[in-house]
XYZ file of C-alpha atoms in Angstrom:
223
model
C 11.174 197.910 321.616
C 13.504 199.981 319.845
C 15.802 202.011 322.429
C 15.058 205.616 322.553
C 11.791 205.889 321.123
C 9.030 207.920 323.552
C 5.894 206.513 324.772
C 4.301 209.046 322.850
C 5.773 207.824 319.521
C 5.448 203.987 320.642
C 1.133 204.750 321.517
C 1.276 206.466 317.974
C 2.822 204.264 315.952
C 0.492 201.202 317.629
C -2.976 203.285 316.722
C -1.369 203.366 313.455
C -0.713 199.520 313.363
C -4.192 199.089 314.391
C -5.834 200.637 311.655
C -3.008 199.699 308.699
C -3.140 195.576 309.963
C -5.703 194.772 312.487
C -8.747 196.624 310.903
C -7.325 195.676 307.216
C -6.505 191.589 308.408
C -9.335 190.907 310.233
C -12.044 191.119 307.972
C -13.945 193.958 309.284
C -14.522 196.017 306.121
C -16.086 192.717 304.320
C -18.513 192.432 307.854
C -19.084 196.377 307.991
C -22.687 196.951 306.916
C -23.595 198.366 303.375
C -23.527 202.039 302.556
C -26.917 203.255 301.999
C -27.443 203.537 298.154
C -24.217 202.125 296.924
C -23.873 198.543 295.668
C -22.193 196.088 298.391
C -19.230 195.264 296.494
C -18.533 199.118 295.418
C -19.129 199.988 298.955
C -16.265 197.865 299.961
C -14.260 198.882 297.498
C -14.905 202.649 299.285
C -14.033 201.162 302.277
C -10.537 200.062 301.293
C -9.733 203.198 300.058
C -11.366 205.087 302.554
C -8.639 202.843 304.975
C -5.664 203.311 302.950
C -6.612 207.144 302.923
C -6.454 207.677 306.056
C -3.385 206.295 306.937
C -1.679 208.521 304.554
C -3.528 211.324 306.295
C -2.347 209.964 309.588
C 1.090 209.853 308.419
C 0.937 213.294 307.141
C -1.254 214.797 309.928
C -0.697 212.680 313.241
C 2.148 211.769 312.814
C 3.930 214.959 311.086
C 6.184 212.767 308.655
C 6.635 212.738 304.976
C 5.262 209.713 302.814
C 8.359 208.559 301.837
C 8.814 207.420 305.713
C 6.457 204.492 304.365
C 8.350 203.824 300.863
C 7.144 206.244 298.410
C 9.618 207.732 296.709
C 10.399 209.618 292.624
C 9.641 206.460 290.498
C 12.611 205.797 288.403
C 13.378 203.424 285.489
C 14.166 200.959 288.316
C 10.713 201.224 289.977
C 9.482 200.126 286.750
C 11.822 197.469 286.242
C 11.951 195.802 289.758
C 8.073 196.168 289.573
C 7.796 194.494 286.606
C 10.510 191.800 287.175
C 8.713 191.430 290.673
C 5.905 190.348 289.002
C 7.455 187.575 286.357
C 9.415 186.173 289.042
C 6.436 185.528 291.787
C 4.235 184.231 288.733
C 6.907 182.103 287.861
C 7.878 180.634 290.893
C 5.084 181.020 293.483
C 2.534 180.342 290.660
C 4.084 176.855 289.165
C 5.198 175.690 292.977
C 1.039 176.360 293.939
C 0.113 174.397 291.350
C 2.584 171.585 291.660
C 1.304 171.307 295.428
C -2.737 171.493 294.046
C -1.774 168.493 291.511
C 0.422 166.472 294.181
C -1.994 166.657 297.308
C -5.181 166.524 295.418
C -6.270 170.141 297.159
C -9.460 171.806 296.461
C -9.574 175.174 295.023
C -12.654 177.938 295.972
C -13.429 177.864 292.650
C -17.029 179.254 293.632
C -14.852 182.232 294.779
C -12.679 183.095 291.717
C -16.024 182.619 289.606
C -17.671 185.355 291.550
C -14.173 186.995 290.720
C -14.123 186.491 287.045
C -17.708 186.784 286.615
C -18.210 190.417 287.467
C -17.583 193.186 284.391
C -13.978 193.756 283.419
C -14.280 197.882 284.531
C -14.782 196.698 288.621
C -12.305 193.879 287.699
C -9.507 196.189 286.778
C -10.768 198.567 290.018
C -10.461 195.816 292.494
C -6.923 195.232 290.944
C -5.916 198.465 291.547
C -7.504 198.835 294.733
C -5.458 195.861 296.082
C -2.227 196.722 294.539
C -2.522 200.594 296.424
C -4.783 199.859 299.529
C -2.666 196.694 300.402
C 0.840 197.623 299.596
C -0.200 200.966 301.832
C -1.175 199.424 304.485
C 0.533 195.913 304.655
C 3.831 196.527 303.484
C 4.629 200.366 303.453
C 3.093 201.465 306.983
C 3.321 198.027 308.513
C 6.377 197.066 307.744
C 8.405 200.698 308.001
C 6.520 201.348 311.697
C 6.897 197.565 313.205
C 10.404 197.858 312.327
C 10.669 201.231 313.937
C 8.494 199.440 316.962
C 10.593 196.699 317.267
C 14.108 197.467 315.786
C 14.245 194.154 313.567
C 13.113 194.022 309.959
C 12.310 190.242 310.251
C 9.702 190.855 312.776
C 7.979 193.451 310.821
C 8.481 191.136 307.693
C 6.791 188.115 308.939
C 4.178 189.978 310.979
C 2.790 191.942 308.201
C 3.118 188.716 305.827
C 1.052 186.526 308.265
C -1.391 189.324 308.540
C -1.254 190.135 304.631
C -2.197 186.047 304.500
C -4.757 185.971 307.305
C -6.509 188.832 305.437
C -7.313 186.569 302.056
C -8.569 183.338 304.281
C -12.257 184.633 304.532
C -13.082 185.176 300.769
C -10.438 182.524 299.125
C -9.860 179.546 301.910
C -7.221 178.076 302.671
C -5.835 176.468 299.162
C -5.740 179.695 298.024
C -3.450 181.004 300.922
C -0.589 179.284 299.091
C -0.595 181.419 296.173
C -1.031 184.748 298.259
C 1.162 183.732 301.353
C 3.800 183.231 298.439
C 2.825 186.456 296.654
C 2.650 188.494 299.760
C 6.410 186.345 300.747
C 7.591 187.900 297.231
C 6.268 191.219 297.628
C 7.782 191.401 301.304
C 11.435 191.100 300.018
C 11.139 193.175 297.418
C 10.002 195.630 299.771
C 12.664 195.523 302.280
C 15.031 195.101 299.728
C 13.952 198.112 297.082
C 12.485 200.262 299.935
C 9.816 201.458 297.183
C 6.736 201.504 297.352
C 5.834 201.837 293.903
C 7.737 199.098 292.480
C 5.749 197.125 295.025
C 2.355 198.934 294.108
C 3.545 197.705 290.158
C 4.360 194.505 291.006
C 1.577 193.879 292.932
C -1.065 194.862 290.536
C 0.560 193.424 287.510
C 0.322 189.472 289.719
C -3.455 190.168 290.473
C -3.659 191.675 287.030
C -2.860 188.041 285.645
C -5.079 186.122 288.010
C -8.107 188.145 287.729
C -8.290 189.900 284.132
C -6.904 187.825 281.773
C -8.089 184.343 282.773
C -11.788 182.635 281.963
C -14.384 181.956 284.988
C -13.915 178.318 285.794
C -16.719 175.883 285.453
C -19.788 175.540 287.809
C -20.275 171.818 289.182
């Protein structure tokens, strides 16, 4: 624990952790029943925000501290430029080592899954894009990782425990071939997080690597 925190900040910061990782990583808003009158899929979608809502509220409210204690800051030109160079580089590298491994081991992709992806109109596609880009860089790498760091006093810890958890968080809808691609994203978007400190180039750079998976490619075939 970090040395002179209060076990009033410490219990605050954990109810905080709960909601940003725990309710976010283990899969209760895809298990939470529908909303009366509103489409499954949308009503998840309400869900996520709903989540990444209120821990801005609780950040604000609860905790009495500006939002820039969790990374958002005045976007500048280099928001846009680490966001967008965030992006190339995890495509590049993350995205041609995932599909060396596929071809070398002979691994299975959910294609069922990214179908289901692909497959739905291109106005929820782009919303489910930028739902994950703000709802996930909120809660994963902008809460978790600035309050497990306070928690803990170590950076690495809050790091790796928010990337695990980021990971764990994809299994139920992708499977586990796809955990390679987003353990490596979410490895990417961790270090440019604590490196940059902002949450917006993150938010970018995050969007702009789902953007590329999920609007611009064709469903893949049905066997």
């Amino acid at each position: 624990m970090a040395d002179g925190m209060t076990t009033g900040r410490r219990a605050t910061i954990l109810i905080g952790l709960v909601l940003a990782l725990v309710v976010s990583g283990s899969g209760v808003i895809r298990l939470a029943p529908p909303i009366p009158g509103v489409p499954p899929l949308v009503g998840r979608e309400i869900l996520w925000w709903g989540l990444a809502a209120l821990i801005l509220l609780y950040v604000l409210v609860v905790e009495r501290r500006p939002l820039s204690s969790i990374g958002f800051r005045r976007p500048t030109w280099k928001t846009l430029a680490f966001g967008i160079g965030g992006a190339v580089l995890t495509l590049a590298s993350v995205g041609l080592a995932v599909q060396f491994l596929i071809q070398r081991y002979h691994l299975t992709q959910n294609a069922e899954a990214m179908a289901q992806i692909v497959n739905l109109p291109l106005l929820y596609r782009v919303a489910l894009v930028t739902r994950a880009a703000f709802a996930e860089e909120i809660l994963f790498r902008g809460y978790g990782i600035e309050r497990l760091q306070e928690l803990t006093g170590s950076r690495i810890v809050a790091g790796l425990v928010t990337l695990a958890v980021f990971t764990y968080a994809h299994l139920s809808f992708w499977g586990p071939t796809q955990l390679l691609f987003a353990g490596g994203a979410g490895l990417m978007l961790t270090v440019l997080y604590l490196w940059r400190r902002d949450l917006g180039a993150n938010i970018l750079a995050h969007w702009l690597i789902d953007a590329a998976g999920l609007l611009f490619v064709a469903a893949p075939p049905h066997h």
